[in-house]
Amino acid sequence: MIRGDEDLLTIMDEMTPSVQISSENSSQNKKVDDAEDQTEAKITSNTHTTGIRLTPEVDGYGNEEESIHLVKNGPAGDIWNPYISVSKFTSPLQTSESKILICMAPTNPDVEILRRRAYEKFKSKFYTSFRWIVGNRPSDTLQSKKKKEGLDLNQENEMLKIIWRYLPPHNILERLHFASKLEESIRIMNRDRTSSQFNSSANINLTVRDITSMLLNGRETGKLMDPILLSTLKNQNNKKKNKLGKNEEIQQISNFNLIRHEIQFQFLREWKKSYKNNSNQDTITEFFATAGFKRKCTKICQEIQNISLDVDRDFFTELSKKATEIGRTSSSAHSNKKRKGIPKVSKQIQDDKSKPSNDQKEFMSVVYSGLSFRISIPHFKKLQILFDRNNSDSTGLMQHRDSFYRALFSILCRYDMLEGGGLQSALNGHVFDVLLKYFNCDTECFASPFNCRYERFFSAFPDTDMTFGSLGSFFEYDFQALSQGGCFQANPPFANDFILAMYTRMELLLGNKSVIAPFMFIIFIPAWIESTGWQTISKSSLLTKSVLLSQKDDPHYYCEGTQHRRLKERYRLASFDTSIFFLQNDAAKIKWPVTDTCINELKDAFASNPDEYDINIKKNQNSIKVVRKENEAQVERFAKVNIEKKDNKITKQKNKRSSDPGHKKNN
């Protein structure tokens, strides 16, 4: 739905204050619906959802038996399965009285813009400091260094120094960020705290001043965390006194261990690349134990804390300024004539002069305060449906639409901050279909509104994602409350500490003998056999079955983490071996046996590339067009020949008549 006539929307609100299904489709939605639809299903109203809507419900929603047949995977088909109604969960957003445990304050577009600026500042300073500490040269890579200087790989000590200088800081920060925020959320969870009120539509419309107050209070009480900015160990008073409290000292040790683990992990990967897995493991182990290595890790940890303090202070300063600025403009007479704070949404066409006009891709552009984001039309419409299903408390069409625009901009801004699309990659649709078929697996433990397969999922950011159907953090959910149990798919960020924490959470549930309901987790992670996360899961007593997919012998595909911005191919070939682990309690082993037939179908599904399927369709369509053009040309040539023959015949007849004396006499 595109920004339209504000007066028209206001009149419609006044005319239909209690309407169940909005009638605006004929005017507003046509601007989006004329693009290629994400499904071929007929769109109608549905009894499963009520309230003001941006788009009608999908016909077939809740039809469990037909859902797999209705979905067409790949870019030409569905990017998700909109037909499954995940009813085992009670949505925390359906009523204003619902309360859930969250450790993040609400957000809005203005807050996200300031948070983005603060995190960009943090990253820039971190990269500079990291390179200075380790002597990193950003202009060269480790491989180019070896080629230029002709390094002898047998000189291990020299190679260790070279690897130090050429460690990529962005790769380290990617995994460190996930692991650090996870540990922070678990630390907050373990404290005694009351449940937080969370109402999606109301919270996305909170003012900057309200959110700033909540952030400050949450930081002081230790009940809330920032979703992006890394935590600081010291408040401003302790910084002046240059001392830490007891809890802060424990946190400092923990942060040091996180940083050291991520550096060691990246170091080990570069070491194995250099020696093509023919290296002496003892050499690298001894190096990690040296005082020099620990000293550099300590310096990096201290630098992160100093940068975090500076960025944190600047972030709250900018929040206060923005709150004052908005308060001043909202009180002016001009602000009453024009509504502010609503992002602008419009359809755009990809500007690529190298492609013919009929091959230009359309997308939605979301702009606010000079910041612009792109989202594909199928993903835009997916978020519309998710928003409608999870926000039934809107009082009018205009308020519902504006809330969606604000939520859309906030979530686009949030996920754009994350380092590395690979950490947000997802399985392809065919794999999900197999898991649904054999295990009724309809919930992901680690997803986002962009890459989720079904309407219910767990995700990293409750503040931006719950308004689109997220159940919050996987680590905070009380699974024992599900009396019927369930099967869950887990494709976590590929960070070792994160994977370890994930398994610990699963083990607490599956190993609890008092839980009689069937519970099952199907885990997809890289087969990094040297990592403690992989080793722990592979040796688990809860493991029923494991499958190894070789990158070389069993090519398989993942969906890109930035799929919502991509206008063409969404899938990529895995650059690593993948392990699939099936964890079950006793009840799940009986209900969902892992058979060879299921495993074979799963392998075939993982080996499929929906992009190639789409390309083949396009090739067939193009070949049909070529044949049609050839046929048309042939018909045209045939007609031309017939006309020429007819003209020649007429000409001959005229010449014959003109040369006949009897014909002239009669004339």
XYZ file of C-alpha atoms in Angstrom, residues 17-642:
626
model
C -14.712 3.291 12.453
C -15.580 -0.320 13.329
C -15.016 -2.058 10.001
C -13.657 -5.585 10.180
C -12.019 -5.830 6.749
C -10.818 -2.624 5.125
C -12.314 -1.664 1.772
C -9.348 0.415 0.625
C -7.984 -2.325 -1.640
C -9.491 -0.888 -4.814
C -7.694 2.449 -4.479
C -4.520 2.067 -2.469
C -3.428 -1.539 -2.928
C -3.654 -1.386 -6.706
C -0.385 0.527 -6.710
C 1.361 -2.509 -5.277
C -0.852 -5.350 -6.502
C -0.165 -4.577 -10.155
C 3.347 -5.932 -9.574
C 3.976 -9.679 -9.744
C 2.226 -11.241 -6.761
C 4.196 -13.392 -4.355
C 1.627 -16.163 -4.600
C -0.752 -17.425 -7.227
C -3.456 -17.929 -4.665
C -6.647 -15.946 -4.828
C -6.694 -13.193 -2.219
C -9.878 -12.891 -0.199
C -11.025 -12.156 3.317
C -10.596 -14.909 5.899
C -12.207 -15.655 9.211
C -8.860 -16.348 10.902
C -7.983 -12.670 11.193
C -10.082 -9.560 11.728
C -9.507 -5.865 12.149
C -8.252 -3.057 9.933
C -6.086 -4.517 7.164
C -3.547 -3.299 4.628
C -4.203 -6.244 2.345
C -6.814 -9.044 2.330
C -5.997 -12.405 3.883
C -4.667 -15.221 1.720
C -7.324 -17.680 0.614
C -6.336 -21.053 2.053
C -4.791 -19.685 5.252
C -5.148 -22.354 7.920
C -5.596 -25.198 5.406
C -2.846 -27.452 6.739
C -3.422 -30.327 4.303
C -3.184 -28.247 1.137
C -0.479 -25.803 2.255
C 2.490 -27.681 0.776
C 0.743 -28.057 -2.584
C -0.225 -24.377 -2.671
C 3.333 -23.126 -2.123
C 5.666 -22.717 -5.103
C 9.273 -22.308 -3.995
C 11.763 -20.060 -5.704
C 11.835 -16.429 -6.866
C 8.920 -17.014 -9.219
C 6.900 -18.529 -6.398
C 6.483 -17.914 -2.687
C 9.211 -16.556 -0.431
C 7.350 -18.066 2.527
C 4.413 -20.311 3.379
C 1.511 -17.963 4.211
C -1.053 -20.751 4.594
C 0.156 -22.369 7.822
C -1.600 -21.214 10.984
C 0.856 -21.908 13.814
C -1.771 -22.372 16.506
C 0.331 -23.969 19.252
C 1.446 -20.509 20.340
C -0.747 -17.858 21.900
C 0.263 -14.638 20.214
C 1.616 -12.137 22.759
C 0.327 -9.269 20.635
C -3.346 -10.130 20.213
C -4.559 -8.338 23.333
C -3.358 -5.266 25.131
C -3.406 -7.154 28.439
C -0.795 -9.681 27.293
C 2.572 -9.457 28.976
C 5.804 -11.116 27.950
C 9.368 -11.022 29.147
C 11.527 -8.854 26.921
C 14.857 -7.194 27.584
C 14.668 -4.441 24.967
C 12.921 -1.102 25.003
C 10.526 -0.174 22.160
C 11.882 1.749 19.197
C 10.815 4.000 16.337
C 12.397 5.372 13.123
C 14.056 8.364 14.817
C 15.691 6.181 17.469
C 16.870 3.666 14.869
C 18.531 6.367 12.774
C 20.490 7.636 15.793
C 21.368 4.077 16.812
C 22.628 3.392 13.303
C 24.888 6.450 13.376
C 26.260 5.428 16.759
C 27.023 1.877 15.619
C 28.689 3.083 12.417
C 30.904 5.252 14.596
C 31.700 2.275 16.820
C 32.634 0.058 13.872
C 34.887 2.679 12.329
C 36.771 3.242 15.575
C 36.974 -0.494 16.309
C 38.468 -1.332 12.906
C 41.044 1.436 13.248
C 42.038 0.410 16.779
C 42.159 -3.297 15.913
C 44.466 -2.698 12.958
C 46.685 -0.466 15.055
C 47.010 -3.052 17.851
C 47.790 -6.016 15.578
C 49.634 -4.051 12.893
C 46.961 -4.806 10.303
C 47.311 -3.442 6.757
C 43.824 -3.033 5.294
C 45.015 -2.537 1.702
C 46.374 -6.092 1.358
C 45.123 -9.563 2.159
C 47.004 -12.485 3.603
C 47.031 -14.315 0.270
C 48.397 -11.328 -1.647
C 51.076 -10.889 1.025
C 52.248 -14.470 0.540
C 52.413 -14.036 -3.238
C 54.315 -10.743 -3.075
C 56.964 -11.857 -0.615
C 57.096 -15.540 -1.527
C 56.749 -16.670 2.078
C 58.015 -20.074 3.057
C 55.137 -21.843 4.763
C 57.613 -23.801 6.857
C 58.558 -20.633 8.698
C 55.726 -21.016 11.181
C 56.734 -18.232 13.546
C 56.873 -15.739 10.706
C 53.509 -16.962 9.436
C 51.938 -16.414 12.863
C 53.011 -12.780 12.778
C 51.703 -12.330 9.260
C 48.305 -13.827 10.152
C 48.050 -11.438 13.119
C 48.566 -8.441 10.855
C 46.030 -9.608 8.289
C 43.173 -10.814 10.477
C 39.886 -9.362 9.103
C 38.340 -7.337 11.969
C 34.868 -7.270 10.383
C 34.616 -11.087 10.502
C 35.593 -11.064 14.176
C 33.070 -8.330 14.966
C 30.259 -10.236 13.205
C 30.492 -13.226 15.521
C 31.530 -11.207 18.577
C 28.417 -9.048 18.263
C 26.033 -12.024 18.256
C 27.832 -13.777 21.112
C 28.095 -10.607 23.212
C 24.437 -9.617 22.847
C 23.361 -13.173 23.602
C 25.381 -13.279 26.813
C 23.998 -9.897 27.824
C 20.398 -11.034 27.307
C 20.971 -14.241 29.291
C 22.544 -12.221 32.096
C 19.474 -9.974 32.239
C 17.134 -12.982 32.074
C 18.771 -14.579 35.090
C 18.035 -11.532 37.224
C 14.750 -11.138 39.086
C 12.594 -8.812 37.073
C 8.938 -8.257 36.334
C 7.402 -8.862 32.957
C 7.429 -5.961 30.515
C 4.327 -4.583 28.865
C 4.572 -4.959 25.109
C 1.854 -3.759 22.770
C 3.139 -3.564 19.213
C 1.057 -0.794 17.651
C 1.297 1.421 20.718
C 5.032 0.903 21.204
C 6.023 1.671 17.621
C 4.289 5.056 18.075
C 6.022 6.018 21.337
C 7.918 9.296 21.298
C 11.701 9.595 21.346
C 11.480 11.137 24.813
C 9.514 8.160 26.165
C 11.920 5.645 24.642
C 14.968 7.545 25.914
C 13.546 7.514 29.417
C 12.933 3.760 29.198
C 16.468 3.136 27.906
C 18.067 5.165 30.694
C 15.964 3.500 33.373
C 16.613 0.039 31.933
C 20.351 0.625 31.871
C 20.419 1.797 35.477
C 18.306 -1.112 36.760
C 19.942 -3.713 34.536
C 16.570 -4.855 33.139
C 16.999 -3.687 29.550
C 19.752 -3.930 26.961
C 20.461 -2.120 23.722
C 19.778 -4.430 20.763
C 22.819 -3.265 18.763
C 25.299 -1.188 20.750
C 27.708 -3.292 22.803
C 27.305 -2.949 26.542
C 29.660 -0.871 28.666
C 31.209 -2.285 31.812
C 31.348 1.019 33.665
C 28.960 3.880 34.120
C 30.284 7.405 33.885
C 30.935 7.696 37.642
C 32.980 4.518 37.753
C 34.893 5.662 34.712
C 36.058 8.768 36.581
C 37.063 6.681 39.581
C 38.723 4.161 37.242
C 37.333 1.165 39.100
C 34.913 -1.676 38.549
C 32.352 -3.293 40.790
C 32.364 -7.016 41.505
C 29.737 -7.844 38.874
C 31.508 -5.630 36.364
C 34.776 -7.461 36.963
C 33.052 -10.770 36.234
C 31.572 -9.284 33.081
C 34.984 -7.960 32.032
C 36.483 -11.458 32.302
C 33.583 -12.852 30.315
C 33.977 -10.218 27.586
C 37.688 -10.917 27.391
C 36.987 -14.623 26.906
C 34.448 -13.878 24.160
C 36.917 -11.692 22.282
C 39.728 -14.190 22.715
C 37.542 -17.060 21.455
C 36.509 -15.179 18.316
C 40.081 -14.104 17.555
C 41.302 -17.662 18.056
C 38.551 -19.002 15.808
C 39.419 -16.587 12.977
C 43.151 -17.160 13.562
C 42.709 -20.917 13.257
C 40.749 -20.577 10.015
C 43.448 -18.408 8.431
C 46.144 -20.790 9.696
C 44.451 -23.802 8.081
C 43.961 -21.925 4.817
C 47.647 -21.093 4.712
C 48.721 -24.680 5.273
C 45.760 -26.316 3.514
C 44.938 -28.298 6.674
C 48.467 -29.777 6.763
C 49.646 -27.668 9.704
C 50.985 -28.646 13.087
C 48.117 -28.157 15.546
C 50.508 -27.997 18.520
C 52.174 -24.882 17.109
C 48.980 -22.846 17.017
C 47.855 -24.152 20.435
C 51.157 -23.084 22.008
C 50.857 -19.692 20.333
C 47.425 -19.064 21.866
C 48.947 -19.688 25.314
C 51.727 -17.108 24.922
C 51.758 -13.896 26.925
C 52.040 -11.835 23.732
C 48.810 -13.229 22.278
C 46.897 -12.689 25.532
C 48.295 -9.173 25.854
C 46.979 -8.160 22.438
C 43.581 -9.690 23.190
C 43.476 -7.701 26.437
C 44.288 -4.464 24.591
C 41.538 -5.131 22.068
C 39.052 -5.823 24.884
C 39.983 -2.594 26.687
C 39.721 -0.609 23.468
C 36.233 -1.989 22.803
C 35.123 -0.866 26.259
C 36.527 2.637 25.803
C 34.901 3.020 22.396
C 31.608 1.667 23.757
C 31.593 4.255 26.540
C 32.170 7.111 24.111
C 29.547 5.883 21.656
C 27.031 5.230 24.432
C 27.424 8.742 25.802
C 27.076 10.323 22.356
C 24.024 8.172 21.569
C 22.079 9.391 24.603
C 23.165 12.962 23.960
C 21.743 12.773 20.438
C 18.553 11.142 21.719
C 17.997 14.048 24.109
C 18.602 16.573 21.341
C 16.173 14.780 19.037
C 13.499 14.612 21.719
C 13.813 18.364 22.303
C 13.713 19.085 18.567
C 10.577 16.989 18.024
C 8.886 18.546 21.057
C 9.579 22.026 19.708
C 8.286 21.334 16.181
C 5.205 19.441 17.366
C 4.020 22.488 19.296
C 4.224 24.764 16.264
C 1.162 25.618 14.177
C 2.803 24.261 11.018
C 3.085 20.750 12.419
C -0.680 20.517 12.811
C -1.176 20.953 9.069
C 1.279 18.265 8.018
C 1.745 14.945 9.754
C 5.391 14.217 10.495
C 7.399 11.193 11.501
C 5.920 8.885 8.837
C 8.319 7.298 6.308
C 7.558 7.690 2.622
C 6.914 4.449 0.717
C 6.858 4.274 -3.070
C 7.394 1.856 -5.922
C 10.615 2.252 -7.884
C 12.189 0.635 -10.941
C 15.756 -0.617 -10.899
C 17.964 1.846 -12.771
C 20.129 -0.461 -14.862
C 20.763 0.856 -18.363
C 22.614 -2.325 -19.310
C 19.336 -4.273 -19.247
C 16.364 -3.943 -21.586
C 13.370 -2.026 -20.280
C 11.213 -5.164 -20.046
C 13.797 -6.771 -17.703
C 13.927 -3.899 -15.199
C 13.046 -5.035 -11.665
C 10.504 -3.209 -9.515
C 10.958 -2.742 -5.778
C 9.626 -0.695 -2.884
C 11.585 2.268 -1.578
C 11.216 3.285 2.083
C 12.603 6.753 2.875
C 12.765 8.708 6.099
C 14.960 11.587 7.267
C 17.279 11.254 4.280
C 17.837 7.511 4.796
C 16.541 5.155 2.101
C 16.101 1.366 2.079
C 15.063 -1.030 -0.634
C 12.794 -4.042 -0.199
C 11.510 -6.405 -2.872
C 7.801 -6.296 -3.627
C 7.183 -9.926 -2.510
C 8.841 -9.230 0.859
C 6.938 -5.959 1.196
C 3.633 -7.766 0.730
C 4.728 -10.532 3.091
C 5.352 -7.971 5.847
C 1.962 -6.400 5.154
C 0.237 -9.730 5.806
C 2.301 -10.433 8.934
C 1.578 -6.944 10.248
C -2.171 -7.360 9.660
C -2.243 -10.698 11.455
C -0.452 -9.368 14.521
C -1.942 -5.879 14.915
C -5.681 -6.133 15.366
C -5.927 -3.204 17.780
C -5.650 -0.374 15.233
C -8.372 2.243 15.638
C -8.469 3.318 12.013
C -7.030 2.800 8.562
C -4.684 5.791 8.651
C -3.285 4.843 12.057
C -2.855 1.234 10.938
C -1.028 2.227 7.770
C 1.232 4.772 9.495
C 2.141 2.243 12.177
C 3.098 -0.223 9.453
C 5.305 2.330 7.689
C 7.098 3.193 10.925
C 7.563 -0.459 11.836
C 8.765 -1.246 8.310
C 11.402 1.488 8.320
C 12.581 0.517 11.809
C 13.090 -3.136 10.926
C 14.832 -2.323 7.637
C 17.178 0.044 9.439
C 17.853 -2.487 12.213
C 18.812 -5.431 10.013
C 20.880 -3.207 7.749
C 23.163 -2.529 10.734
C 24.135 -6.161 11.139
C 27.502 -7.276 9.834
C 27.524 -10.093 7.309
C 24.498 -11.409 5.450
C 25.870 -14.939 5.865
C 24.964 -14.928 9.566
C 21.335 -14.330 8.567
C 21.135 -16.977 5.835
C 18.189 -19.379 5.753
C 17.315 -22.791 4.350
C 15.595 -23.021 0.992
C 11.860 -23.625 0.808
C 12.136 -27.256 -0.312
C 13.960 -28.169 2.918
C 11.221 -26.574 5.012
C 8.603 -28.540 3.076
C 10.307 -31.844 3.947
C 10.552 -30.909 7.642
C 6.871 -29.945 7.678
C 5.876 -33.166 5.928
C 7.658 -35.594 8.265
C 7.862 -33.725 11.598
C 5.185 -31.004 11.420
C 8.074 -28.560 11.934
C 6.499 -25.113 11.541
C 8.604 -22.899 13.807
C 12.161 -21.561 13.459
C 14.343 -20.894 16.485
C 16.436 -18.228 14.737
C 14.755 -16.219 11.990
C 13.532 -12.740 11.105
C 10.382 -11.322 9.498
C 12.332 -11.207 6.230
C 13.478 -14.840 6.061
C 10.903 -16.667 8.217
C 9.063 -19.515 6.515
C 5.936 -19.357 8.688
C 3.980 -16.753 10.608
C 5.511 -17.652 14.003
C 9.239 -17.660 14.706
C 11.852 -16.693 17.267
C 14.200 -13.830 16.491
C 16.966 -11.655 17.890
C 15.064 -8.355 18.095
C 11.694 -8.446 19.895
C 11.401 -4.648 19.735
C 11.226 -4.581 15.913
C 10.111 -8.141 15.100
C 7.180 -8.854 17.423
C 4.909 -6.571 15.478
C 5.466 -8.970 12.543
C 4.834 -12.193 14.460
C 8.061 -12.913 16.336
C 7.754 -14.831 19.607
C 10.794 -13.068 20.998
C 14.123 -14.639 21.816
C 14.545 -18.407 21.628
C 16.512 -18.219 24.874
C 13.697 -16.476 26.778
C 10.735 -18.626 25.755
C 9.193 -21.119 28.189
C 8.865 -24.217 25.990
C 7.450 -26.306 28.826
C 4.278 -24.227 28.564
C 3.570 -25.990 25.242
C 1.521 -28.935 26.489
C 1.505 -30.628 23.063
C 5.248 -30.193 22.522
C 6.585 -29.450 19.067
C 9.356 -29.794 16.511
C 11.603 -26.785 15.883
C 14.146 -25.970 13.209
C 17.384 -24.269 14.320
C 19.747 -22.563 11.892
C 21.671 -20.322 14.328
C 24.239 -17.623 13.551
C 27.491 -19.446 12.849
C 29.289 -18.302 16.000
C 30.746 -20.960 18.311
C 29.680 -19.419 21.640
C 26.203 -18.829 20.272
C 25.902 -22.475 19.154
C 27.056 -23.674 22.578
C 24.451 -21.533 24.341
C 21.778 -22.809 21.957
C 22.575 -26.444 22.730
C 22.601 -25.758 26.478
C 19.083 -24.341 26.205
C 17.877 -27.352 24.206
C 19.522 -29.825 26.590
C 17.680 -28.314 29.571
C 14.353 -29.030 27.864
C 15.037 -32.392 26.226
C 16.905 -33.793 29.214
C 14.139 -32.903 31.663
C 12.439 -36.230 32.502
C 9.418 -34.432 33.949
C 8.548 -33.148 30.449
C 6.333 -35.811 28.885
C 5.343 -33.890 25.734
C 7.336 -34.672 22.555
C 10.018 -32.091 21.790
C 12.458 -32.166 18.898
C 15.093 -29.807 17.466
C 16.599 -30.123 13.974
C 19.886 -28.205 13.848
C 21.750 -26.974 10.759
C 25.311 -25.721 11.377
C 28.648 -25.759 9.532
C 30.670 -28.910 10.088
C 33.506 -27.108 11.854
C 34.664 -30.247 13.632
C 37.362 -28.407 15.568
C 34.846 -26.076 17.262
C 33.556 -26.916 20.728
C 29.974 -26.226 19.620
C 30.037 -28.891 16.912
C 31.850 -31.384 19.128
C 29.385 -30.920 21.995
C 26.329 -31.556 19.816
C 27.896 -34.491 17.953
C 28.582 -36.265 21.268
C 25.192 -35.514 22.841
C 23.170 -38.361 24.349
C 20.063 -36.636 22.954
C 21.282 -37.038 19.377
C 19.090 -39.438 17.381
C 20.571 -38.964 13.931
C 23.220 -36.839 12.234
C 23.830 -36.134 8.548
C 26.941 -34.637 6.957
C 26.617 -32.797 3.651
C 29.979 -32.302 1.978
C 30.556 -29.049 0.163
C 32.403 -30.965 -2.558
C 30.421 -34.192 -2.868
C 26.974 -32.963 -1.770
C 26.547 -29.394 -3.070
C 23.712 -27.651 -1.247
C 22.182 -24.194 -1.164
C 21.294 -21.548 1.407
C 19.091 -18.516 0.963
C 20.970 -15.211 1.190
C 20.665 -13.281 4.448
C 19.964 -10.093 2.479
C 17.268 -11.729 0.366
C 14.741 -8.976 1.053
C 16.977 -6.480 -0.804
C 17.889 -8.739 -3.699
C 15.951 -8.382 -6.937
C 17.266 -11.510 -8.643
C 19.023 -14.684 -7.434
C 18.293 -15.326 -3.738
C 20.294 -18.519 -3.207
C 23.993 -19.292 -2.911
C 26.043 -22.463 -2.881
C 27.256 -23.421 0.597
C 30.951 -22.599 1.082
C 31.355 -25.176 3.855
C 30.304 -28.674 4.872
C 26.962 -28.732 6.703
C 25.947 -30.943 9.623
C 22.300 -31.741 10.345
C 21.584 -32.923 13.895
C 18.299 -34.410 15.130
C 17.828 -33.971 18.895
C 14.793 -35.661 20.512
C 13.390 -36.641 23.850
C 11.858 -40.088 24.283
C 8.322 -39.008 23.357
C 9.537 -37.347 20.159
C 11.401 -40.485 19.089
C 8.085 -42.332 19.089
C 6.048 -39.588 17.423
C 8.604 -38.481 14.823
C 10.974 -41.320 13.842
C 13.886 -40.185 11.656
C 13.749 -42.588 8.714
C 16.088 -43.142 5.773
C 13.321 -42.016 3.417
C 13.105 -38.684 5.210
C 16.894 -38.242 5.143
C 17.067 -38.933 1.403
C 14.297 -36.430 0.679
C 16.029 -33.886 2.898
C 19.303 -34.297 0.997
C 17.542 -33.906 -2.339
C 15.741 -30.797 -1.092
C 18.966 -29.228 0.176
C 20.660 -29.932 -3.168
C 17.962 -28.076 -5.110
C 18.520 -24.511 -6.230
C 15.194 -22.698 -6.775
C 17.045 -20.012 -8.726
C 18.031 -22.549 -11.376
C 14.420 -23.718 -11.551
C 13.367 -20.139 -12.142
C 16.084 -19.632 -14.748
C 14.963 -22.754 -16.598
C 11.401 -21.437 -16.621
C 12.618 -18.138 -18.048
C 14.712 -19.974 -20.652
C 11.675 -22.016 -21.673
C 9.566 -18.877 -21.828
C 12.220 -17.139 -23.924
C 12.474 -20.142 -26.255
C 8.685 -20.070 -26.652
C 8.898 -16.382 -27.484
C 11.632 -17.105 -30.054
C 9.527 -19.830 -31.640
C 6.551 -17.503 -31.708
C 8.627 -14.777 -33.360
C 9.975 -17.252 -35.896
C 6.472 -18.464 -36.633
C 5.224 -14.909 -36.981
C 8.099 -14.082 -39.316
C 7.416 -17.228 -41.320
C 3.741 -16.329 -41.641
C 4.683 -12.820 -42.669
C 7.080 -14.123 -45.317
C 4.431 -16.559 -46.547
C 1.857 -13.778 -46.815
C 4.339 -11.560 -48.611
C 5.108 -14.290 -51.121
C 1.389 -14.857 -51.736
